[in-house]
Short mmCIF file of C-alpha atoms and ligand atoms in Angstrom, two decimals:
data_model
loop_
_atom_site.label_atom_id
_atom_site.label_comp_id
_atom_site.label_asym_id
_atom_site.label_seq_id
_atom_site.Cartn_x
_atom_site.Cartn_y
_atom_site.Cartn_z
CA MET A 15 -44.91 53.34 78.03
CA ARG A 16 -46.17 53.74 74.53
CA THR A 17 -44.25 56.98 74.14
CA LEU A 18 -41.08 55.37 75.46
CA ALA A 19 -41.43 52.44 73.06
CA MET A 20 -41.91 54.83 70.15
CA ALA A 21 -38.88 56.85 71.19
CA LEU A 22 -36.78 53.69 71.42
CA ALA A 23 -38.02 52.61 68.01
CA ALA A 24 -37.10 56.00 66.58
CA LEU A 25 -33.59 55.63 68.01
CA ALA A 26 -33.26 52.08 66.75
CA THR A 27 -34.36 52.76 63.19
CA PRO A 28 -31.41 54.88 61.94
CA ALA A 29 -28.96 52.43 63.53
CA LEU A 30 -30.58 49.49 61.67
CA ALA A 31 -30.56 51.41 58.41
CA GLN A 32 -26.82 51.93 58.69
CA VAL A 33 -25.96 48.24 58.85
CA PRO A 34 -23.77 47.61 55.77
CA LEU A 35 -25.68 44.69 54.29
CA LEU A 36 -23.69 44.56 51.06
CA SER A 37 -19.94 44.99 51.34
CA PRO A 38 -18.12 47.29 48.88
CA ALA A 39 -17.03 44.18 46.96
CA GLU A 40 -20.61 42.93 46.82
CA ARG A 41 -21.88 46.31 45.68
CA ASP A 42 -19.35 46.08 42.86
CA VAL A 43 -20.70 42.64 41.84
CA ARG A 44 -24.24 44.02 42.02
CA ASP A 45 -23.39 46.93 39.73
CA ARG A 46 -21.63 44.65 37.25
CA ILE A 47 -24.61 42.26 37.16
CA ILE A 48 -26.92 45.18 36.37
CA ALA A 49 -24.57 46.49 33.67
CA ALA A 50 -24.26 43.03 32.11
CA ALA A 51 -28.05 42.61 32.06
CA GLN A 52 -28.54 46.03 30.48
CA ALA A 53 -26.24 44.94 27.63
CA ASP A 54 -27.72 41.44 27.28
CA ALA A 55 -29.60 40.35 24.16
CA ARG A 56 -29.99 36.63 25.02
CA GLY A 57 -33.23 36.96 26.92
CA TYR A 58 -35.06 38.67 24.06
CA ARG A 59 -33.49 36.32 21.51
CA ILE A 60 -34.82 33.26 23.36
CA ILE A 61 -38.29 34.81 23.32
CA GLU A 62 -38.07 35.67 19.63
CA ASP A 63 -36.66 32.30 18.59
CA LEU A 64 -39.06 30.19 20.67
CA THR A 65 -42.15 32.06 19.48
CA THR A 66 -40.96 32.16 15.86
CA GLU A 67 -39.57 28.64 15.47
CA ILE A 68 -42.19 26.77 17.51
CA GLY A 69 -45.25 29.04 17.60
CA PRO A 70 -48.21 27.96 19.79
CA ARG A 71 -47.29 25.16 22.23
CA LEU A 72 -50.46 23.59 23.60
CA ALA A 73 -49.85 21.16 26.46
CA GLY A 74 -49.62 17.55 25.32
CA SER A 75 -49.52 18.48 21.63
CA PRO A 76 -46.79 17.61 19.08
CA ALA A 77 -45.88 21.34 19.19
CA GLU A 78 -45.15 21.15 22.92
CA ALA A 79 -42.97 18.08 22.24
CA ARG A 80 -41.06 20.00 19.56
CA ALA A 81 -40.69 22.87 22.03
CA ARG A 82 -39.08 20.52 24.58
CA ASP A 83 -36.55 19.31 22.01
CA TRP A 84 -35.93 22.92 21.02
CA ALA A 85 -35.48 23.92 24.67
CA VAL A 86 -32.95 21.16 25.38
CA ALA A 87 -30.84 22.17 22.38
CA ARG A 88 -31.11 25.87 23.18
CA LEU A 89 -30.27 25.54 26.88
CA ARG A 90 -27.19 23.46 25.99
CA ALA A 91 -26.18 26.10 23.44
CA GLU A 92 -26.58 28.78 26.13
CA GLY A 93 -23.90 27.03 28.17
CA PHE A 94 -25.81 25.01 30.76
CA GLY A 95 -23.80 21.94 31.67
CA GLU A 96 -26.66 19.67 32.57
CA VAL A 97 -29.91 19.73 30.62
CA ARG A 98 -32.60 17.07 30.84
CA VAL A 99 -36.32 16.45 30.42
CA GLU A 100 -38.41 15.04 33.24
CA PRO A 101 -41.38 13.54 31.36
CA PHE A 102 -44.92 13.04 32.62
CA SER A 103 -48.17 12.33 30.85
CA ILE A 104 -51.39 14.29 30.71
CA ILE A 105 -54.83 14.16 29.13
CA TYR A 106 -54.48 16.13 25.89
CA TRP A 107 -57.43 18.31 24.97
CA GLY A 108 -57.78 20.31 21.75
CA ARG A 109 -60.42 22.42 20.02
CA LEU A 110 -61.64 21.49 16.54
CA LYS A 111 -64.57 23.85 16.02
CA GLU A 112 -66.29 26.54 18.07
CA ARG A 113 -69.24 28.54 16.82
CA ALA A 114 -72.18 30.32 18.40
CA SER A 115 -75.05 31.86 16.48
CA VAL A 116 -78.13 33.71 17.60
CA GLN A 117 -81.28 32.11 16.20
CA GLY A 118 -84.44 33.85 14.99
CA ARG A 119 -84.99 37.37 13.71
CA PHE A 120 -81.74 38.83 15.09
CA THR A 121 -79.63 35.96 13.72
CA GLN A 122 -75.88 36.63 13.86
CA PRO A 123 -72.62 34.99 14.96
CA LEU A 124 -71.00 35.59 18.37
CA MET A 125 -67.32 35.08 19.11
CA VAL A 126 -66.72 32.19 21.49
CA ALA A 127 -63.94 29.76 22.41
CA ALA A 128 -64.30 26.34 24.00
CA ILE A 129 -63.06 26.15 27.59
CA GLY A 130 -60.24 23.67 28.12
CA GLY A 131 -61.66 20.23 28.86
CA SER A 132 -65.05 20.95 27.28
CA PRO A 133 -66.79 17.96 25.72
CA SER A 134 -68.25 18.32 22.23
CA THR A 135 -71.83 19.31 21.59
CA PRO A 136 -73.81 16.99 19.31
CA ALA A 137 -72.77 17.41 15.66
CA GLY A 138 -74.38 20.61 14.37
CA GLY A 139 -74.45 22.06 17.86
CA LEU A 140 -77.05 22.29 20.60
CA THR A 141 -79.83 24.84 20.37
CA ALA A 142 -81.28 26.27 23.58
CA GLU A 143 -82.52 29.42 25.24
CA VAL A 144 -79.97 31.53 27.14
CA VAL A 145 -80.43 32.34 30.82
CA ARG A 146 -78.23 35.17 32.16
CA PHE A 147 -76.60 35.65 35.56
CA THR A 148 -74.19 38.42 36.55
CA HIS A 149 -72.30 36.31 39.08
CA MET A 150 -71.79 32.66 40.02
CA ASP A 151 -73.62 33.25 43.32
CA GLU A 152 -76.80 34.10 41.39
CA LEU A 153 -76.52 30.81 39.53
CA ARG A 154 -75.91 28.92 42.79
CA ALA A 155 -79.07 30.47 44.26
CA ALA A 156 -81.17 29.87 41.13
CA ASP A 157 -84.18 27.52 41.05
CA PRO A 158 -83.14 24.54 38.87
CA ALA A 159 -86.43 24.92 36.98
CA THR A 160 -85.20 28.25 35.54
CA VAL A 161 -81.95 26.67 34.31
CA ARG A 162 -82.89 23.18 33.14
CA GLY A 163 -82.17 22.55 29.47
CA LYS A 164 -80.81 26.08 28.94
CA ILE A 165 -77.46 27.67 28.14
CA VAL A 166 -76.26 29.36 31.32
CA PHE A 167 -74.57 32.70 30.60
CA ILE A 168 -72.37 34.19 33.37
CA ASP A 169 -72.03 37.86 32.44
CA GLU A 170 -69.46 38.94 35.04
CA VAL A 171 -67.14 41.75 33.89
CA MET A 172 -63.43 41.93 34.73
CA VAL A 173 -62.05 45.43 35.26
CA PRO A 174 -58.27 45.98 34.99
CA SER A 175 -56.20 45.95 38.18
CA GLY A 176 -52.52 46.62 38.73
CA ASN A 177 -51.91 43.58 40.92
CA GLY A 178 -54.24 41.14 39.16
CA VAL A 179 -56.76 40.73 41.99
CA THR A 180 -59.67 41.22 39.61
CA TYR A 181 -58.42 38.36 37.43
CA GLY A 182 -58.27 36.09 40.44
CA ALA A 183 -61.85 37.03 41.32
CA THR A 184 -63.43 36.77 37.86
CA VAL A 185 -61.60 33.71 36.54
CA ALA A 186 -63.34 31.56 39.16
CA LYS A 187 -66.48 31.38 37.00
CA ARG A 188 -64.60 29.54 34.24
CA ARG A 189 -64.11 26.51 36.48
CA ALA A 190 -67.21 26.87 38.64
CA CYS A 191 -69.90 27.34 35.98
CA ALA A 192 -70.11 23.86 34.49
CA PRO A 193 -70.31 21.79 37.70
CA VAL A 194 -72.96 24.09 39.21
CA ALA A 195 -74.94 24.48 35.98
CA ALA A 196 -74.80 20.74 35.22
CA GLU A 197 -76.17 19.88 38.65
CA LYS A 198 -79.19 22.09 37.90
CA GLY A 199 -79.69 20.36 34.56
CA ALA A 200 -78.32 23.07 32.23
CA ALA A 201 -77.38 22.19 28.65
CA ALA A 202 -74.18 24.25 28.46
CA CYS A 203 -72.17 27.07 30.04
CA LEU A 204 -71.13 30.34 28.43
CA VAL A 205 -68.95 32.68 30.51
CA ARG A 206 -67.81 36.21 29.74
CA SER A 207 -64.03 36.51 29.21
CA ALA A 208 -61.95 36.62 32.39
CA GLY A 209 -59.83 39.25 30.67
CA THR A 210 -60.10 42.80 29.41
CA SER A 211 -59.72 42.33 25.64
CA ASN A 212 -62.78 43.68 23.88
CA ARG A 213 -62.56 41.52 20.77
CA TRP A 214 -60.85 38.25 21.72
CA PRO A 215 -62.37 35.50 23.85
CA HIS A 216 -59.99 34.85 26.79
CA VAL A 217 -59.31 31.10 26.64
CA GLY A 218 -58.42 28.91 29.60
CA GLN A 219 -58.86 25.65 31.43
CA GLY A 220 -62.13 24.55 32.98
CA ALA A 221 -63.03 22.14 35.73
CA ARG A 222 -62.37 18.44 35.21
CA GLY A 223 -64.48 15.43 36.08
CA ALA A 224 -67.89 14.05 35.33
CA ALA A 225 -69.75 16.80 37.22
CA ALA A 226 -68.26 19.39 34.84
CA ALA A 227 -69.01 17.43 31.67
CA ILE A 228 -71.36 19.80 29.86
CA PRO A 229 -70.14 21.83 26.88
CA LYS A 230 -68.60 25.12 28.03
CA ALA A 231 -67.24 28.17 26.27
CA VAL A 232 -66.04 31.69 26.90
CA ILE A 233 -67.57 34.60 25.03
CA ALA A 234 -65.61 37.74 24.12
CA ASN A 235 -66.43 40.90 26.07
CA ALA A 236 -67.93 42.67 23.04
CA ASP A 237 -70.10 39.66 22.26
CA ALA A 238 -71.20 39.24 25.87
CA ALA A 239 -72.38 42.86 25.79
CA GLN A 240 -74.10 42.21 22.45
CA LEU A 241 -75.82 39.10 23.82
CA THR A 242 -77.02 41.10 26.84
CA ARG A 243 -78.50 43.78 24.56
CA LEU A 244 -80.21 41.11 22.49
CA MET A 245 -81.68 39.55 25.65
CA ALA A 246 -83.07 42.97 26.63
CA ARG A 247 -85.14 42.73 23.42
CA GLY A 248 -86.63 39.36 24.30
CA PRO A 249 -85.69 35.71 24.89
CA VAL A 250 -82.60 34.62 22.92
CA THR A 251 -82.02 31.14 21.54
CA LEU A 252 -78.46 30.22 20.66
CA ASN A 253 -76.93 27.44 18.62
CA LEU A 254 -73.66 26.48 20.27
CA ASP A 255 -71.43 24.17 18.24
CA LEU A 256 -68.27 23.02 20.03
CA GLN A 257 -66.23 20.13 18.65
CA THR A 258 -63.22 19.07 20.71
CA GLU A 259 -60.86 16.11 20.99
CA SER A 260 -59.19 14.44 23.93
CA THR A 261 -56.38 11.86 24.22
CA PRO A 262 -55.34 10.09 27.42
CA ASN A 263 -51.63 9.65 28.18
CA ALA A 264 -50.27 12.41 25.97
CA PRO A 265 -46.63 13.33 26.61
CA SER A 266 -45.54 16.46 28.44
CA GLY A 267 -42.47 17.24 30.50
CA ASN A 268 -40.37 19.74 32.43
CA VAL A 269 -37.11 20.87 30.85
CA ILE A 270 -34.39 21.37 33.46
CA ALA A 271 -31.04 23.11 32.99
CA GLU A 272 -28.43 23.47 35.70
CA ILE A 273 -25.27 25.29 36.60
CA ARG A 274 -23.82 23.05 39.30
CA GLY A 275 -22.78 24.54 42.61
CA THR A 276 -19.13 24.21 43.56
CA GLU A 277 -19.55 23.97 47.35
CA LYS A 278 -23.11 22.76 47.93
CA PRO A 279 -24.27 21.21 44.66
CA ASP A 280 -27.23 19.52 46.35
CA GLU A 281 -28.69 22.90 47.40
CA ILE A 282 -30.97 24.29 44.69
CA VAL A 283 -31.78 27.86 43.70
CA LEU A 284 -34.70 27.45 41.30
CA VAL A 285 -35.96 29.98 38.76
CA ALA A 286 -38.64 29.10 36.26
CA CYS A 287 -41.04 29.83 33.46
CA HIS A 288 -43.52 27.63 31.62
CA LEU A 289 -42.85 26.33 28.15
CA ASP A 290 -46.41 25.53 27.07
CA SER A 291 -48.85 28.14 25.82
CA TRP A 292 -52.46 28.27 24.80
CA ASP A 293 -53.17 27.37 21.18
CA ASN A 294 -54.49 30.76 20.01
CA SER A 295 -51.15 32.61 20.07
CA VAL A 296 -47.40 32.10 20.23
CA GLY A 297 -47.44 32.87 23.97
CA ALA A 298 -44.82 35.62 23.79
CA LEU A 299 -45.67 37.15 27.15
CA ASP A 300 -47.20 33.94 28.50
CA ASP A 301 -44.65 32.66 29.01
CA ALA A 302 -41.76 32.80 26.52
CA PHE A 303 -40.95 36.09 28.30
CA GLY A 304 -40.37 34.27 31.59
CA CYS A 305 -38.14 31.67 29.89
CA GLY A 306 -36.00 34.36 28.25
CA VAL A 307 -35.70 36.41 31.45
CA THR A 308 -34.84 33.63 33.90
CA THR A 309 -32.49 31.80 31.54
CA ALA A 310 -30.55 34.97 30.69
CA ALA A 311 -30.47 35.86 34.39
CA ALA A 312 -28.81 32.57 35.38
CA ARG A 313 -26.12 33.08 32.74
CA ILE A 314 -25.54 36.74 33.61
CA ALA A 315 -25.13 36.04 37.34
CA THR A 316 -22.63 33.24 36.62
CA GLU A 317 -20.64 35.22 34.07
CA VAL A 318 -20.24 38.13 36.49
CA ALA A 319 -19.89 36.35 39.85
CA GLY A 320 -18.12 33.15 38.75
CA PRO A 321 -19.21 29.60 39.56
CA PRO A 322 -22.02 29.55 42.17
CA LYS A 323 -21.69 27.82 45.57
CA ARG A 324 -25.15 26.32 45.21
CA THR A 325 -26.71 24.81 42.10
CA ILE A 326 -28.76 27.14 39.91
CA ARG A 327 -31.66 25.22 38.36
CA VAL A 328 -33.69 26.77 35.54
CA VAL A 329 -36.99 24.95 34.94
CA TRP A 330 -39.13 25.41 31.85
CA PHE A 331 -42.32 23.76 33.11
CA GLY A 332 -44.66 21.87 30.78
CA ALA A 333 -48.47 21.84 30.87
CA GLU A 334 -48.93 24.86 33.14
CA GLU A 335 -51.93 26.31 31.34
CA VAL A 336 -54.05 23.18 31.66
CA GLY A 337 -53.76 22.87 35.43
CA ILE A 338 -50.16 23.49 36.68
CA LEU A 339 -49.46 19.85 35.80
CA GLY A 340 -45.70 20.45 35.41
CA GLY A 341 -45.46 22.08 38.83
CA ILE A 342 -47.41 19.23 40.40
CA ALA A 343 -45.20 16.61 38.68
CA TYR A 344 -42.04 18.42 39.81
CA ALA A 345 -43.08 18.64 43.47
CA GLU A 346 -44.04 14.96 43.46
CA ARG A 347 -40.83 13.77 41.79
CA HIS A 348 -38.55 15.96 43.94
CA LYS A 349 -40.41 15.49 47.23
CA ALA A 350 -37.27 14.14 48.96
CA ASP A 351 -35.01 17.01 47.88
CA LEU A 352 -37.46 19.90 48.31
CA PRO A 353 -35.93 20.60 51.76
CA LYS A 354 -32.70 21.40 49.86
CA HIS A 355 -34.46 23.96 47.67
CA ILE A 356 -33.18 27.33 48.93
CA ILE A 357 -35.64 29.49 46.98
CA ALA A 358 -37.99 29.16 44.02
CA SER A 359 -39.36 31.89 41.77
CA GLN A 360 -41.25 31.82 38.46
CA SER A 361 -41.59 34.69 36.00
CA ASP A 362 -45.15 34.42 34.61
CA SER A 363 -46.91 37.78 35.01
CA GLY A 364 -46.56 39.46 31.65
CA GLY A 365 -43.96 41.82 30.27
CA ALA A 366 -43.83 44.89 32.49
CA PRO A 367 -40.68 45.73 34.48
CA ALA A 368 -40.58 44.31 38.01
CA PHE A 369 -41.32 46.97 40.63
CA ALA A 370 -41.60 45.11 43.95
CA LEU A 371 -40.22 42.09 45.77
CA GLU A 372 -42.82 40.01 47.59
CA THR A 373 -41.32 37.26 49.71
CA GLY A 374 -42.72 34.02 51.07
CA VAL A 375 -40.00 33.24 53.61
CA GLY A 376 -39.59 32.25 57.25
CA ASP A 377 -38.27 35.63 58.38
CA PRO A 378 -39.12 38.57 56.10
CA ALA A 379 -36.82 40.86 58.14
CA SER A 380 -33.74 38.60 58.07
CA PRO A 381 -30.39 40.10 57.01
CA ALA A 382 -30.45 37.81 53.94
CA VAL A 383 -33.77 39.32 52.79
CA GLN A 384 -32.59 42.84 53.59
CA ALA A 385 -29.44 42.24 51.54
CA MET A 386 -31.58 41.07 48.63
CA VAL A 387 -33.72 44.19 48.92
CA GLU A 388 -30.58 46.32 48.92
CA ALA A 389 -29.28 44.45 45.86
CA LEU A 390 -32.52 45.21 43.96
CA ARG A 391 -32.72 48.87 44.99
CA PRO A 392 -30.86 50.32 41.96
CA LEU A 393 -33.63 48.83 39.77
CA SER A 394 -36.24 50.81 41.77
CA ILE A 395 -37.67 47.56 43.08
CA VAL A 396 -39.24 48.12 46.48
CA ARG A 397 -40.04 45.74 49.32
CA ALA A 398 -43.59 44.38 49.37
CA GLY A 399 -45.09 41.91 51.87
CA ASN A 400 -44.44 38.29 52.80
CA ALA A 401 -47.43 36.64 51.09
CA GLY A 402 -45.59 35.63 47.90
CA THR A 403 -46.73 32.65 45.87
CA GLY A 404 -43.58 32.16 43.77
CA GLY A 405 -45.71 31.76 40.63
CA PRO A 406 -48.17 29.09 39.48
CA ASP A 407 -45.81 26.12 39.06
CA ILE A 408 -44.07 26.97 42.33
CA GLY A 409 -47.31 26.58 44.33
CA PRO A 410 -47.02 22.79 44.83
CA MET A 411 -43.44 23.06 46.20
CA ARG A 412 -44.29 26.15 48.27
CA ALA A 413 -47.01 24.04 49.90
CA GLN A 414 -44.19 21.77 51.06
CA GLY A 415 -42.22 24.61 52.62
CA VAL A 416 -39.94 25.89 49.84
CA PRO A 417 -39.26 29.64 50.36
CA VAL A 418 -40.47 31.73 47.42
CA PHE A 419 -39.90 35.14 45.89
CA ASP A 420 -42.14 37.10 43.53
CA LEU A 421 -40.85 39.93 41.39
CA GLU A 422 -44.11 41.80 40.99
CA GLN A 423 -45.12 43.43 37.72
CA ASP A 424 -47.96 45.80 36.84
CA VAL A 425 -50.56 43.61 35.11
CA SER A 426 -53.22 46.26 34.41
CA ALA A 427 -52.51 46.11 30.64
CA TYR A 428 -51.52 42.42 30.56
CA PHE A 429 -55.02 41.01 30.86
CA SER A 430 -56.05 42.50 27.52
CA ILE A 431 -53.30 40.31 25.94
CA HIS A 432 -53.16 37.24 28.23
CA HIS A 433 -54.69 34.06 26.71
CA THR A 434 -55.79 35.89 23.55
CA GLY A 435 -54.65 35.91 19.93
CA ASP A 436 -52.80 39.17 20.67
CA ASP A 437 -50.05 37.49 22.73
CA THR A 438 -47.44 37.96 20.00
CA LEU A 439 -43.80 39.05 19.92
CA GLU A 440 -44.92 42.63 19.23
CA GLN A 441 -46.02 42.82 22.88
CA VAL A 442 -42.50 42.22 24.18
CA ASP A 443 -40.43 45.25 25.17
CA PRO A 444 -36.71 44.38 24.94
CA ALA A 445 -35.86 46.99 27.61
CA SER A 446 -38.24 45.30 30.04
CA VAL A 447 -36.68 41.90 29.27
CA ARG A 448 -33.28 43.33 30.26
CA CYS A 449 -34.70 44.97 33.37
CA ASN A 450 -36.35 41.76 34.59
CA SER A 451 -33.24 39.74 33.69
CA ALA A 452 -31.23 42.08 35.94
CA ALA A 453 -33.68 41.58 38.80
CA TYR A 454 -33.66 37.78 38.50
CA ALA A 455 -29.87 37.73 38.17
CA LEU A 456 -29.57 39.70 41.42
CA MET A 457 -32.03 37.40 43.18
CA ILE A 458 -30.14 34.31 41.98
CA TRP A 459 -26.83 35.85 43.06
CA ARG A 460 -28.04 36.59 46.60
CA ALA A 461 -29.28 33.00 46.97
CA ALA A 462 -26.69 30.89 45.12
CA TRP A 463 -23.44 32.66 46.15
CA THR A 464 -24.34 32.91 49.87
CA ASP A 465 -25.26 30.65 52.79
CA ALA A 466 -28.61 32.45 53.21
CA ASP A 467 -31.34 30.36 54.85
CA PHE A 468 -34.74 31.73 53.84
CA ARG A 469 -36.64 29.09 55.84
CA ALA A 470 -35.26 30.19 59.20
CA LYS A 471 -37.83 31.71 61.54
CA PRO A 472 -37.25 35.14 63.10
CA VAL A 473 -34.72 35.23 65.93
CA ALA A 474 -34.60 37.87 68.67
CA ARG A 475 -32.54 40.76 67.37
ZN1 ZN B 516 -48.52 31.73 32.18
#
């Protein structure tokens, strides 16, 4: 039986492969979209102008507000008919001072950065002995007596990975350290960068709430290694001086631009980026890149294929870095129309060319998905699995059933730039902007000019 089934499968496979998923006319549109993207300069120009004219755009700050105004004007100038801001408010948090210095005979400074949400230390800093763990599980298992009153140091190293799995694993300590350490009576938390930059501390958001309310900071990889060497020479006492500020009800918002559908305007094809950045760089890759790519893609698809049947919605989310607050606000506000969202996809994985399509759809083998794969093939984008997330701000709507697509990028080099002072325009490769714009334009085209239903479950074929 097994042999027969395999023989039948072998017979069936060539027949399936011959199904003409894109018609000659569609292949022509595909080729013209790719050619238009290869000649497009808008994507890169958006990235250059946003990072140059606004600079860092910390969530809830006056700079993020200026970036929203800038985005509205720019999206209108790019030809989007309907542009609006959907405001929401957040707790603003900002750093004022961050300093760590080794006390005693080996006195020297170490490079640290406060973790988002960290309270201030007393003025002049807190001085305490450092206790080192190589993983959060060691801290969880530790006797509180060994931790009480000390600065907990989580010295877990992130190694580069092409698909970012090592980031996902090592970033957990940034949120987990303070609640666990505080419960054991620790004075503060110091975690090694969840990134691969040697020199820069990798900044990011920490856990919220009273349980996490001890001062917390990240320490650069080089300085974590230095601290470990110092500890090998005897107990180390550190002065940690973190001064931060916090404001309730600070403004943020999602900027939304649309090209209205001609036949089914209430059906939404959503592509996205996030407008905010961390405060230590202009956020060129994270995530001005995504804004340039997805915005150019929507224009390119429309200029080549004409007015879309369904509405194309480009969302520049606010306050992503501090907890996906824009994505949460969007899913809440649009709860009633999420069933009309055909697909959603966010570009927020650095600046490398897309190489694979990961779906999160009802039927990963549907003709609509196969046609999208065929559309992307000239860009050397291959089919990956069906465990796509859609991107950080897409998560809350994906949880409510919106089909998602990920254009996967190699992130092995990205995590030496991500959330560091090195995330500048110099990191952006214009050729990669054009390549990713082509991929997003093709994705948008296959969703907004068709009747494809990516929620539908597999049917017997
Ligand atoms: Zn990002």
